[in-house]
Coordinates of C-alpha atoms and ligand atoms in Angstrom, one line a residue:
M1245 CA 243.0 29.0 -107.6
K1246 CA 243.5 32.8 -107.3
R1247 CA 243.7 32.9 -111.2
F1248 CA 240.4 31.1 -111.3
F1249 CA 238.6 33.7 -109.2
Y1250 CA 240.2 36.6 -111.3
I1251 CA 238.7 34.8 -114.2
L1252 CA 235.4 34.5 -112.7
I1253 CA 235.1 38.1 -111.6
L1254 CA 236.2 39.2 -114.9
T1255 CA 233.5 37.0 -116.7
L1256 CA 231.1 38.4 -114.4
I1257 CA 232.1 42.0 -115.2
V1258 CA 232.0 41.4 -119.0
F1259 CA 229.0 39.2 -119.2
P1260 CA 226.9 40.7 -116.4
F1261 CA 223.7 39.6 -118.0
G1262 CA 224.4 35.8 -118.3
K1263 CA 223.9 34.7 -121.8
I1264 CA 223.6 37.8 -123.7
S1265 CA 226.7 39.3 -125.3
A1266 CA 227.4 41.8 -128.0
Q1267 CA 228.6 38.8 -130.2
N1268 CA 225.3 37.2 -129.8
T1269 CA 222.9 40.0 -130.3
P1270 CA 220.8 39.4 -133.6
K1271 CA 222.2 41.2 -136.4
I1272 CA 221.9 41.5 -140.2
I1273 CA 224.9 40.5 -142.2
K1274 CA 225.6 40.9 -146.0
H1275 CA 226.0 37.4 -147.5
G1276 CA 226.9 37.2 -151.1
N1277 CA 224.4 39.1 -153.1
A1278 CA 221.9 39.0 -150.3
Y1279 CA 221.6 39.5 -146.6
Q1280 CA 220.9 37.1 -143.6
L1281 CA 219.5 37.6 -140.2
I1282 CA 221.7 36.0 -137.6
V1283 CA 220.0 34.9 -134.4
D1284 CA 221.5 33.0 -131.8
G1285 CA 224.8 32.9 -134.0
K1286 CA 223.0 31.3 -136.7
P1287 CA 221.3 32.3 -140.0
F1288 CA 217.3 32.7 -139.2
L1289 CA 214.5 32.7 -141.6
M1290 CA 211.3 34.5 -140.3
R1291 CA 208.3 32.7 -141.2
A1292 CA 206.4 35.5 -139.4
G1293 CA 202.9 36.7 -138.8
E1294 CA 201.9 40.2 -137.6
L1295 CA 199.3 40.6 -135.0
G1296 CA 196.0 42.6 -135.4
N1297 CA 196.7 45.9 -133.7
S1298 CA 195.0 45.4 -130.4
N1299 CA 195.8 41.7 -129.9
A1300 CA 198.8 42.4 -127.8
S1301 CA 197.1 44.9 -125.3
T1302 CA 196.4 42.2 -122.7
V1303 CA 198.3 39.3 -121.6
S1304 CA 195.4 36.9 -121.6
Y1305 CA 194.3 37.6 -125.3
Y1306 CA 197.9 37.1 -126.5
K1307 CA 198.2 34.0 -124.5
N1308 CA 194.7 32.4 -125.1
C1309 CA 193.6 33.5 -128.5
V1310 CA 197.0 34.3 -130.6
V1311 CA 199.8 31.9 -129.7
E1312 CA 198.5 28.6 -130.7
K1313 CA 196.9 30.4 -133.9
L1314 CA 200.3 31.5 -134.9
K1315 CA 202.0 28.4 -134.0
N1316 CA 199.5 26.1 -136.0
Q1317 CA 200.4 28.0 -139.2
N1318 CA 204.2 27.2 -138.9
I1319 CA 204.8 30.6 -137.9
N1320 CA 208.1 31.0 -136.0
T1321 CA 208.1 34.8 -135.3
A1322 CA 205.3 37.2 -134.1
L1323 CA 205.3 40.9 -135.2
I1324 CA 203.9 42.6 -131.9
P1325 CA 203.1 46.1 -131.4
V1326 CA 204.3 47.9 -128.2
Y1327 CA 202.1 50.9 -127.5
W1328 CA 203.6 54.1 -126.2
D1329 CA 200.3 55.3 -124.2
L1330 CA 200.5 51.8 -122.4
I1331 CA 204.1 51.8 -121.4
E1332 CA 204.2 55.5 -120.3
P1333 CA 200.8 56.2 -118.9
N1334 CA 202.0 59.0 -116.9
E1335 CA 205.0 61.1 -117.9
G1336 CA 208.4 59.4 -116.9
Q1337 CA 206.6 56.5 -115.3
F1338 CA 207.0 53.3 -117.2
D1339 CA 205.2 50.2 -117.0
F1340 CA 206.6 47.2 -118.8
S1341 CA 204.7 44.3 -117.3
L1342 CA 202.6 43.7 -120.5
V1343 CA 205.9 43.7 -122.6
D1344 CA 207.4 41.3 -120.2
S1345 CA 204.8 38.9 -120.1
I1346 CA 204.6 38.8 -124.0
I1347 CA 208.3 38.3 -124.2
K1348 CA 208.0 35.4 -121.6
I1349 CA 205.0 33.7 -123.1
S1350 CA 206.7 33.9 -126.7
Q1351 CA 209.8 32.4 -125.3
R1352 CA 208.1 29.4 -123.7
N1353 CA 206.2 29.0 -127.0
N1354 CA 209.3 29.0 -129.1
L1355 CA 208.2 32.1 -131.0
K1356 CA 210.6 35.0 -131.7
I1357 CA 209.3 38.6 -131.5
V1358 CA 209.8 41.6 -133.7
F1359 CA 208.5 44.5 -131.8
L1360 CA 206.7 47.4 -133.6
W1361 CA 207.1 50.7 -132.0
F1362 CA 203.8 52.2 -132.2
G1363 CA 205.3 55.6 -130.8
A1364 CA 204.7 58.9 -132.3
W1365 CA 203.1 57.7 -135.4
K1366 CA 200.9 54.8 -136.6
N1367 CA 199.6 54.9 -140.2
S1368 CA 200.3 58.7 -140.3
M1369 CA 198.3 59.4 -137.2
S1370 CA 199.4 59.7 -133.7
C1371 CA 196.7 57.7 -132.0
Y1372 CA 199.3 55.8 -129.7
V1373 CA 200.8 58.8 -128.0
P1374 CA 199.9 59.0 -124.4
S1375 CA 197.2 61.4 -123.3
W1376 CA 199.6 63.6 -121.5
V1377 CA 201.1 64.1 -124.9
K1378 CA 197.9 64.4 -127.1
Q1379 CA 196.3 66.8 -124.6
D1380 CA 199.4 69.3 -124.4
V1381 CA 199.2 70.7 -127.9
K1382 CA 201.3 73.6 -127.1
R1383 CA 204.3 71.6 -125.8
F1384 CA 203.8 68.7 -128.3
P1385 CA 202.8 70.4 -131.6
R1386 CA 200.6 69.0 -134.2
A1387 CA 201.2 69.0 -138.0
E1388 CA 199.1 71.0 -140.1
S1389 CA 197.4 70.8 -143.4
K1390 CA 198.1 73.3 -146.4
D1391 CA 194.9 75.3 -145.2
G1392 CA 196.3 75.5 -141.7
V1393 CA 194.2 72.9 -140.0
P1394 CA 196.0 71.2 -137.1
Q1395 CA 195.9 67.4 -137.5
E1396 CA 195.9 64.5 -135.1
L1397 CA 199.5 63.7 -136.0
L1398 CA 202.7 65.0 -134.2
S1399 CA 204.8 67.6 -136.1
P1400 CA 208.1 65.8 -137.0
H1401 CA 209.7 69.2 -136.8
S1402 CA 209.3 69.5 -133.0
Q1403 CA 212.3 68.8 -130.7
N1404 CA 209.9 68.3 -127.9
N1405 CA 208.0 65.6 -129.8
F1406 CA 211.1 63.9 -130.8
E1407 CA 212.6 64.1 -127.2
A1408 CA 209.4 62.6 -125.6
D1409 CA 209.3 59.7 -128.1
K1410 CA 212.9 59.0 -127.9
K1411 CA 212.8 58.6 -124.2
A1412 CA 210.1 56.2 -124.3
F1413 CA 211.7 54.1 -127.2
C1414 CA 215.0 54.2 -125.2
A1415 CA 213.3 53.0 -122.1
L1416 CA 211.9 50.1 -124.1
M1417 CA 215.2 49.2 -125.5
N1418 CA 216.7 49.3 -122.1
F1419 CA 213.9 46.9 -120.7
I1420 CA 214.4 44.4 -123.5
K1421 CA 218.2 44.4 -123.1
Q1422 CA 218.0 44.0 -119.3
T1423 CA 215.3 41.3 -119.4
D1424 CA 215.4 39.3 -122.7
K1425 CA 218.4 37.1 -121.8
N1426 CA 217.4 34.6 -124.4
Q1427 CA 217.0 37.0 -127.3
T1428 CA 213.3 36.3 -127.9
V1429 CA 213.3 39.8 -129.3
I1430 CA 215.2 39.8 -132.6
M1431 CA 214.4 43.0 -134.3
I1432 CA 212.4 46.3 -134.0
Q1433 CA 210.2 48.3 -136.3
V1434 CA 210.6 52.1 -135.7
E1435 CA 207.2 53.7 -135.8
N1436 CA 204.6 52.4 -138.1
E1437 CA 203.9 53.4 -141.8
I1438 CA 205.2 56.9 -141.0
A1439 CA 203.8 59.4 -143.4
M1440 CA 202.1 62.6 -143.7
L1441 CA 198.5 63.3 -144.6
P1442 CA 196.2 65.2 -145.9
S1443 CA 199.2 67.3 -147.4
A1444 CA 202.4 66.4 -148.9
R1445 CA 204.3 68.3 -146.0
D1446 CA 203.5 69.6 -142.5
Y1447 CA 202.3 73.3 -143.0
S1448 CA 202.7 74.2 -139.3
K1449 CA 205.0 77.3 -138.4
I1450 CA 207.9 75.5 -137.6
A1451 CA 207.7 73.2 -140.6
T1452 CA 207.6 76.1 -143.0
T1453 CA 210.6 77.6 -141.3
A1454 CA 212.5 74.2 -142.1
W1455 CA 210.9 74.2 -145.6
K1456 CA 212.6 77.7 -146.3
S1457 CA 215.8 76.9 -144.8
N1458 CA 218.7 75.1 -146.8
V1459 CA 218.8 71.5 -147.8
P1460 CA 221.3 69.7 -145.8
P1461 CA 224.7 68.8 -147.6
T1462 CA 224.2 65.2 -146.4
L1463 CA 221.3 65.0 -148.9
T1464 CA 222.8 66.8 -151.8
N1465 CA 226.1 64.8 -151.4
Y1466 CA 224.2 61.6 -151.6
L1467 CA 222.4 62.9 -154.7
K1468 CA 225.8 63.8 -156.2
E1469 CA 227.4 60.4 -155.3
H1470 CA 224.5 58.5 -156.5
K1471 CA 223.7 60.5 -159.5
N1472 CA 223.3 57.6 -162.1
Y1473 CA 221.3 55.3 -159.8
L1474 CA 218.7 57.7 -158.3
T1475 CA 215.2 56.7 -158.6
D1476 CA 213.1 58.5 -161.4
T1477 CA 211.3 60.9 -159.2
L1478 CA 214.6 62.3 -157.9
K1479 CA 216.2 62.4 -161.1
K1480 CA 213.2 64.4 -162.3
Y1481 CA 212.7 66.8 -159.4
W1482 CA 216.2 67.5 -158.4
T1483 CA 217.2 70.7 -160.1
G1484 CA 220.9 69.7 -160.1
E1485 CA 221.6 72.4 -157.3
L1486 CA 223.8 71.3 -154.7
S1487 CA 223.0 73.9 -152.1
G1488 CA 220.2 76.5 -151.4
S1489 CA 216.6 76.1 -150.1
W1490 CA 214.3 73.1 -150.8
E1491 CA 212.5 75.2 -153.7
K1492 CA 215.8 76.0 -155.2
V1493 CA 217.2 72.2 -155.2
F1494 CA 213.8 70.5 -155.9
G1495 CA 211.7 73.0 -157.4
N1496 CA 208.2 74.1 -156.5
S1497 CA 205.8 71.4 -156.3
I1498 CA 204.0 68.6 -154.2
Y1499 CA 206.9 66.3 -155.2
A1500 CA 209.5 68.7 -153.8
E1501 CA 207.4 69.0 -150.7
E1502 CA 207.2 65.2 -150.4
I1503 CA 210.9 64.9 -150.7
F1504 CA 211.3 67.5 -147.8
S1505 CA 208.6 65.3 -145.7
A1506 CA 210.8 62.0 -146.5
W1507 CA 213.9 63.6 -145.4
T1508 CA 212.3 65.0 -142.2
Y1509 CA 211.0 61.6 -141.3
A1510 CA 214.1 59.9 -142.1
V1511 CA 216.2 62.1 -139.8
Y1512 CA 213.7 61.9 -137.0
T1513 CA 213.3 57.9 -137.3
N1514 CA 217.2 57.8 -137.5
G1515 CA 217.5 59.8 -134.5
I1516 CA 215.2 57.4 -132.6
A1517 CA 216.7 54.3 -133.9
K1518 CA 220.3 55.7 -133.2
S1519 CA 219.5 56.4 -129.5
G1520 CA 217.9 53.0 -129.3
K1521 CA 220.8 51.3 -130.6
E1522 CA 223.3 52.9 -128.3
I1523 CA 221.5 51.0 -125.6
Y1524 CA 220.7 47.9 -127.4
D1525 CA 221.9 47.3 -130.8
L1526 CA 219.0 45.2 -132.4
P1527 CA 218.4 45.3 -136.2
M1528 CA 216.0 48.1 -137.0
Y1529 CA 213.8 48.8 -139.9
V1530 CA 210.9 51.3 -141.1
N1531 CA 207.8 49.9 -142.8
C1532 CA 206.1 51.6 -145.5
A1533 CA 202.3 52.1 -146.8
L1534 CA 202.6 52.0 -150.6
N1535 CA 201.1 54.5 -152.8
R1536 CA 198.0 53.7 -154.6
P1537 CA 198.8 54.1 -158.4
G1538 CA 197.3 57.3 -159.8
K1539 CA 197.5 59.3 -156.5
K1540 CA 199.5 62.3 -155.9
P1541 CA 201.6 63.3 -152.9
G1542 CA 199.2 64.4 -150.1
E1543 CA 196.5 62.0 -151.4
Y1544 CA 198.4 58.9 -150.3
P1545 CA 200.4 58.5 -147.0
S1546 CA 203.4 60.8 -148.1
G1547 CA 206.9 61.0 -147.3
G1548 CA 207.5 57.4 -145.9
P1549 CA 210.1 55.0 -147.4
L1550 CA 208.2 54.8 -150.7
P1551 CA 209.9 53.2 -153.8
H1552 CA 210.3 56.6 -155.3
L1553 CA 211.8 58.1 -152.0
I1554 CA 214.1 55.3 -150.9
D1555 CA 217.3 57.4 -151.8
V1556 CA 216.2 60.0 -149.6
W1557 CA 215.7 57.5 -146.7
K1558 CA 218.9 55.8 -147.4
A1559 CA 220.7 59.3 -147.2
G1560 CA 219.1 60.3 -144.2
A1561 CA 218.8 57.1 -142.1
L1562 CA 222.1 55.3 -141.8
N1563 CA 221.2 53.7 -138.5
I1564 CA 218.2 52.1 -140.0
E1565 CA 219.2 48.6 -141.8
M1566 CA 216.0 48.0 -143.7
L1567 CA 213.2 49.9 -145.5
S1568 CA 210.4 47.4 -146.0
P1569 CA 207.0 47.5 -148.0
D1570 CA 203.6 46.5 -146.6
I1571 CA 201.8 45.0 -149.5
Y1572 CA 198.1 45.2 -149.8
F1573 CA 197.4 45.7 -153.4
G1574 CA 198.4 44.1 -156.8
D1575 CA 201.5 43.9 -158.7
F1576 CA 203.7 42.1 -156.0
K1577 CA 206.5 41.6 -158.4
K1578 CA 206.8 45.4 -159.4
W1579 CA 206.8 46.4 -155.5
T1580 CA 209.2 43.8 -154.4
K1581 CA 211.6 44.7 -157.3
S1582 CA 211.8 48.4 -156.1
Y1583 CA 212.8 47.2 -152.5
H1584 CA 215.4 44.8 -153.7
R1585 CA 218.5 46.7 -153.8
Q1586 CA 222.1 45.9 -152.7
D1587 CA 221.8 48.5 -150.0
N1588 CA 218.5 47.1 -148.5
P1589 CA 217.9 43.8 -146.8
F1590 CA 214.8 42.4 -148.1
F1591 CA 211.8 41.9 -145.8
I1592 CA 207.9 41.9 -146.0
P1593 CA 206.5 43.0 -142.6
E1594 CA 203.1 43.1 -143.8
H1595 CA 201.1 41.4 -146.6
Q1596 CA 197.2 41.0 -147.0
Y1597 CA 196.5 37.7 -145.5
D1598 CA 194.8 36.4 -148.6
A1599 CA 195.0 33.2 -150.6
T1600 CA 198.0 34.4 -152.5
A1601 CA 200.3 34.9 -149.6
G1602 CA 201.6 31.4 -149.6
A1603 CA 202.9 31.5 -153.2
K1604 CA 204.2 35.0 -152.7
A1605 CA 206.2 34.0 -149.4
L1606 CA 207.9 31.3 -151.6
Y1607 CA 208.9 33.8 -154.2
A1608 CA 210.1 36.3 -151.8
F1609 CA 212.2 33.7 -150.2
G1610 CA 213.4 32.2 -153.5
E1611 CA 213.8 35.3 -155.7
Y1612 CA 214.8 37.9 -153.3
H1613 CA 216.4 35.7 -150.5
A1614 CA 214.1 37.4 -148.0
L1615 CA 214.9 37.7 -144.3
G1616 CA 211.3 36.9 -143.7
F1617 CA 207.6 37.2 -144.9
S1618 CA 204.7 38.3 -142.7
P1619 CA 201.0 38.3 -143.5
F1620 CA 199.1 40.9 -141.3
S1621 CA 196.6 40.0 -138.7
A1622 CA 197.8 36.2 -139.0
E1623 CA 195.8 35.1 -136.0
T1624 CA 192.5 36.6 -136.9
K1625 CA 192.1 36.6 -140.5
Q1626 CA 190.3 34.2 -142.6
A1627 CA 192.1 34.4 -146.0
Q1628 CA 190.1 36.2 -148.7
F1629 CA 190.4 34.7 -152.1
M1630 CA 192.1 37.0 -154.5
P1631 CA 191.3 37.7 -157.3
P1632 CA 187.7 37.5 -156.5
V1633 CA 186.0 34.1 -157.3
L1634 CA 183.6 35.2 -160.0
G1635 CA 180.3 33.6 -159.9
A1636 CA 181.5 31.0 -157.1
T1637 CA 179.3 30.1 -154.4
I1638 CA 180.3 31.1 -150.9
D1639 CA 181.1 27.6 -150.1
E1640 CA 183.5 27.3 -153.0
T1641 CA 185.1 30.6 -151.9
V1642 CA 185.7 29.6 -148.4
K1643 CA 187.1 26.4 -149.7
K1644 CA 189.4 28.1 -152.2
G1645 CA 190.5 30.7 -149.6
T1646 CA 191.1 28.6 -146.7
L1647 CA 194.1 29.2 -144.4
T1648 CA 196.0 26.3 -145.7
E1649 CA 197.9 28.2 -148.1
L1650 CA 200.4 30.0 -146.1
P1651 CA 200.9 27.5 -143.4
S1652 CA 201.8 25.0 -146.3
A1653 CA 204.1 27.4 -147.9
F1654 CA 205.7 28.0 -144.4
N1655 CA 205.9 24.2 -143.8
L1656 CA 207.9 23.9 -147.1
I1657 CA 210.2 26.6 -146.0
K1658 CA 210.9 25.0 -142.7
L1659 CA 211.6 21.5 -144.5
I1660 CA 214.4 23.1 -146.8
E1661 CA 215.4 25.8 -144.5
K1662 CA 219.1 24.2 -144.8
E1663 CA 219.1 24.7 -148.4
I1664 CA 217.6 28.3 -148.4
I1665 CA 220.6 29.2 -146.1
E1666 CA 223.1 27.4 -148.1
F1667 CA 222.1 29.0 -151.3
N1668 CA 221.3 32.6 -149.9
G1669 CA 223.1 35.4 -151.8
T1670 CA 223.9 33.1 -154.8
S1671 CA 222.5 33.0 -158.2
R1672 CA 221.5 29.3 -157.7
M1673 CA 218.3 30.0 -155.9
R1674 CA 215.5 31.7 -157.7
G1675 CA 211.7 32.2 -157.2
V1676 CA 208.8 31.7 -159.4
L1677 CA 205.5 33.7 -159.2
L1678 CA 202.7 32.9 -161.6
D1679 CA 200.4 35.5 -161.0
S1680 CA 198.3 34.9 -164.1
I1681 CA 197.4 31.9 -166.0
N1682 CA 199.4 33.1 -169.0
Q1683 CA 202.5 34.3 -166.8
R1684 CA 205.7 32.4 -167.9
D1685 CA 208.9 33.0 -165.7
T1686 CA 212.0 32.2 -167.9
I1687 CA 214.6 31.3 -165.4
E1688 CA 218.5 31.0 -166.2
I1689 CA 220.1 28.7 -163.5
G1690 CA 222.7 26.2 -163.3
G1691 CA 223.6 26.4 -166.9
Y1692 CA 219.8 25.7 -168.0
K1693 CA 217.1 28.0 -169.3
I1694 CA 214.0 26.7 -167.5
V1695 CA 210.5 28.0 -168.3
A1696 CA 207.9 27.9 -165.3
K1697 CA 204.2 28.1 -166.3
H1698 CA 200.9 27.7 -164.3
D1699 CA 199.7 24.3 -163.8
Y1700 CA 196.2 25.2 -165.5
T1701 CA 198.0 25.7 -168.9
L1702 CA 198.3 22.0 -169.1
G1703 CA 194.5 21.8 -169.5
W1704 CA 193.9 18.7 -167.4
S1705 CA 193.8 20.2 -164.0
P1706 CA 190.0 19.6 -162.7
N1707 CA 190.3 23.1 -161.1
A1708 CA 191.2 24.8 -164.3
K1709 CA 187.5 24.8 -165.2
L1710 CA 186.6 27.0 -162.3
P1711 CA 185.9 30.6 -163.0
N1712 CA 188.9 31.5 -160.7
W1713 CA 192.4 30.5 -160.5
N1714 CA 195.1 30.3 -157.9
I1715 CA 198.4 32.3 -157.9
E1716 CA 201.1 29.8 -157.9
G1717 CA 204.6 30.0 -156.7
A1718 CA 207.8 28.1 -156.0
I1719 CA 211.5 28.1 -155.2
L1720 CA 214.1 26.6 -157.6
I1721 CA 217.5 25.6 -156.2
N1722 CA 220.4 24.2 -158.4
I1723 CA 221.8 22.0 -155.6
A1724 CA 224.5 20.4 -157.6
S1725 CA 225.5 20.1 -161.2
D1726 CA 222.6 19.2 -163.4
E1727 CA 220.4 18.8 -160.1
F1728 CA 217.6 20.9 -158.9
L1729 CA 215.1 21.2 -156.1
L1730 CA 211.5 22.5 -157.1
I1731 CA 209.6 23.7 -154.0
G1732 CA 206.1 25.0 -154.1
T1733 CA 202.6 24.6 -155.8
G1734 CA 200.8 24.6 -159.1
T1735 CA 204.1 24.9 -161.1
V1736 CA 205.1 23.0 -164.4
L1737 CA 208.7 23.3 -165.6
N1738 CA 209.8 22.8 -169.2
F1739 CA 213.5 23.0 -170.2
L1740 CA 214.6 25.1 -173.4
P1741 CA 217.1 23.5 -175.7
Q1742 CA 220.8 24.8 -175.6
K1743 CA 222.8 25.5 -178.6
D1744 CA 222.6 22.2 -180.5
K1745 CA 221.6 20.0 -177.5
N1746 CA 218.2 19.3 -176.2
V1747 CA 217.7 19.0 -172.5
G1748 CA 215.9 16.0 -171.1
I1749 CA 214.9 14.6 -167.6
L1750 CA 217.0 12.0 -166.1
E1751 CA 214.9 11.3 -163.0
V1752 CA 212.5 13.0 -160.6
K1753 CA 211.9 12.1 -157.1
E1754 CA 209.2 13.7 -154.6
I1755 CA 210.5 14.3 -151.3
S1756 CA 208.3 13.9 -148.1
T1757 CA 208.9 13.0 -144.7
E1758 CA 207.1 10.5 -142.5
D1759 CA 207.8 9.9 -138.8
G1760 CA 210.9 12.0 -139.2
K1761 CA 212.2 9.8 -142.2
T1762 CA 212.7 11.1 -145.6
I1763 CA 210.8 9.2 -148.3
L1764 CA 211.7 9.5 -151.9
R1765 CA 209.0 8.7 -154.4
Y1766 CA 210.1 7.9 -157.9
L1767 CA 207.8 9.9 -160.3
N1768 CA 207.6 9.1 -164.2
G1769 CA 204.9 8.6 -166.8
D1770 CA 202.0 10.6 -166.3
E1771 CA 203.6 12.6 -163.6
T1772 CA 206.2 13.9 -165.8
H1773 CA 204.1 13.8 -168.9
Q1774 CA 206.4 11.0 -170.1
G1775 CA 209.5 12.9 -169.4
R1776 CA 208.3 16.3 -170.9
H1777 CA 208.1 18.3 -167.6
V1778 CA 208.5 18.6 -163.9
R1779 CA 205.1 19.4 -162.2
I1780 CA 203.8 20.0 -158.9
P1781 CA 200.0 20.0 -159.3
D1782 CA 197.8 23.0 -158.3
G1783 CA 196.4 22.5 -154.8
Q1784 CA 199.5 20.4 -153.8
W1785 CA 202.4 21.7 -151.9
G1786 CA 205.5 19.7 -152.5
I1787 CA 209.3 19.2 -153.0
Q1788 CA 210.8 17.4 -156.0
K1789 CA 214.4 16.8 -156.8
F1790 CA 215.3 16.3 -160.5
K1791 CA 218.3 15.8 -162.6
L1792 CA 218.6 17.0 -166.3
Y1793 CA 220.7 15.8 -169.1
R1794 CA 221.7 17.0 -172.6
Y1795 CA 221.5 15.0 -175.7
Ligands
DGJ1296 C1 198.8 48.5 -142.3 C2 199.3 48.9 -140.9 O1 200.6 49.0 -140.7 C3 198.6 47.9 -140.0 O2 199.1 48.4 -138.5 C4 197.1 47.7 -140.1 O3 196.5 49.1 -139.8 C5 196.9 47.4 -141.4 N1 197.4 48.4 -142.4 C6 195.5 47.3 -141.7 O4 195.1 46.9 -143.0

């Protein structure tokens, strides 16, 4: 009996907050060639949606105008801002009632949360800092442009700015740790699209002193150790020097200035993340506004974890697990490829909520084994059709651009979650993205060479005659020898001959569910073009299981 009480007391000391334990805290782990987000002890796929910026600023709006809209779209994770000015309206006096309600409402509705720390910076600016920070420019100095004009953005070189930001962030992490016993909050974004504008670096006095000082050895050692793998920008602008001023090590150009900004932001953000993690060790990431092609540093938000600066961030921000792109303009494959690295778990925290988002979500999970995909303003936006529907009437545009695409994609991901998790980190799961009608994705998988092409190439889809086209996407999984799952939309698969053998189709079955029961519909004849291809038509979102053979 006495022993029982000792154990009880010991348990209460070790686990003072009920369920939560370090073991159960959400975390990101390496898994084969990819990563997994572990939540409640199991791999978790974020079918996510980010809220419009001001839609978590009152409890009633979140409760009445957001939650249902997210759930109706098969979203299981909400990316929700926490506003520094609302949680610390007066210095040192914190009010977490809004955060508390949002956690409780989300939990009741089975939604996990990624909190976005709208702290010192939001899209380069400092619009979310409390008024007691905004108004005291002496204590909380501003960044300045090249011509010496103070900007409405805090200088990342000021220790006061850092300490105030850190204090508020730590209070938030402490609040989450103390109250979120069910681990509704699974991840944290530190700041939002951190970056410098309108110059490539801050030109305030403290910044210029830092610019003239020596490059820290942590950065030059990283460059030396990763010499052969550095991004092109670093290869080009690193003079090869291992010590000395920023100008000596990177030359005198706006690119050198941007590298300096990236380092400054990386170290700052890392300091915030590290202090927060010491309180509650949730996974943390930094998101990035991408640089528009053709623009120079200072013309685009500069110094964030951009593709050409990832190495600087990796060297300076060891406590941040992920650097993640916000994708609002073309060439999805190019952008995603540059963030798919062995040292970087893959996550898309923001994507334009247009009619391409569904296909791209499938591609992100299939090709890059993403932890998640999240369109922006998921609860408010009507999908815009992209590319523009040339010559189509408004009705057609609305019809083509309905919100059905992302929810359909998320529904498929939900249905094959088990397989996505099983084949995560292996070469047996791949993605297809047909972002033009002529695009061919040739995929080597399970000992076969498979060519994926757009449904419209067949020439008999009724929609193919419209002056527009849908972007199509799919996931392809080699579930067993000669056996595959195709999950997606608008995709036709052909099978290339191998050595001296042709490849044929043994059987194709469409998988669907009805009242919780799995239905297998046998497909042949026209549906496979008499055995020539496997096809999910444009406009349908489906799962097919097929077997191949060689003859
Ligand atoms: C990217 C930002 O991160 C979001 O908060 C929002 O401002 C969107 N841009 C708007 O397009």
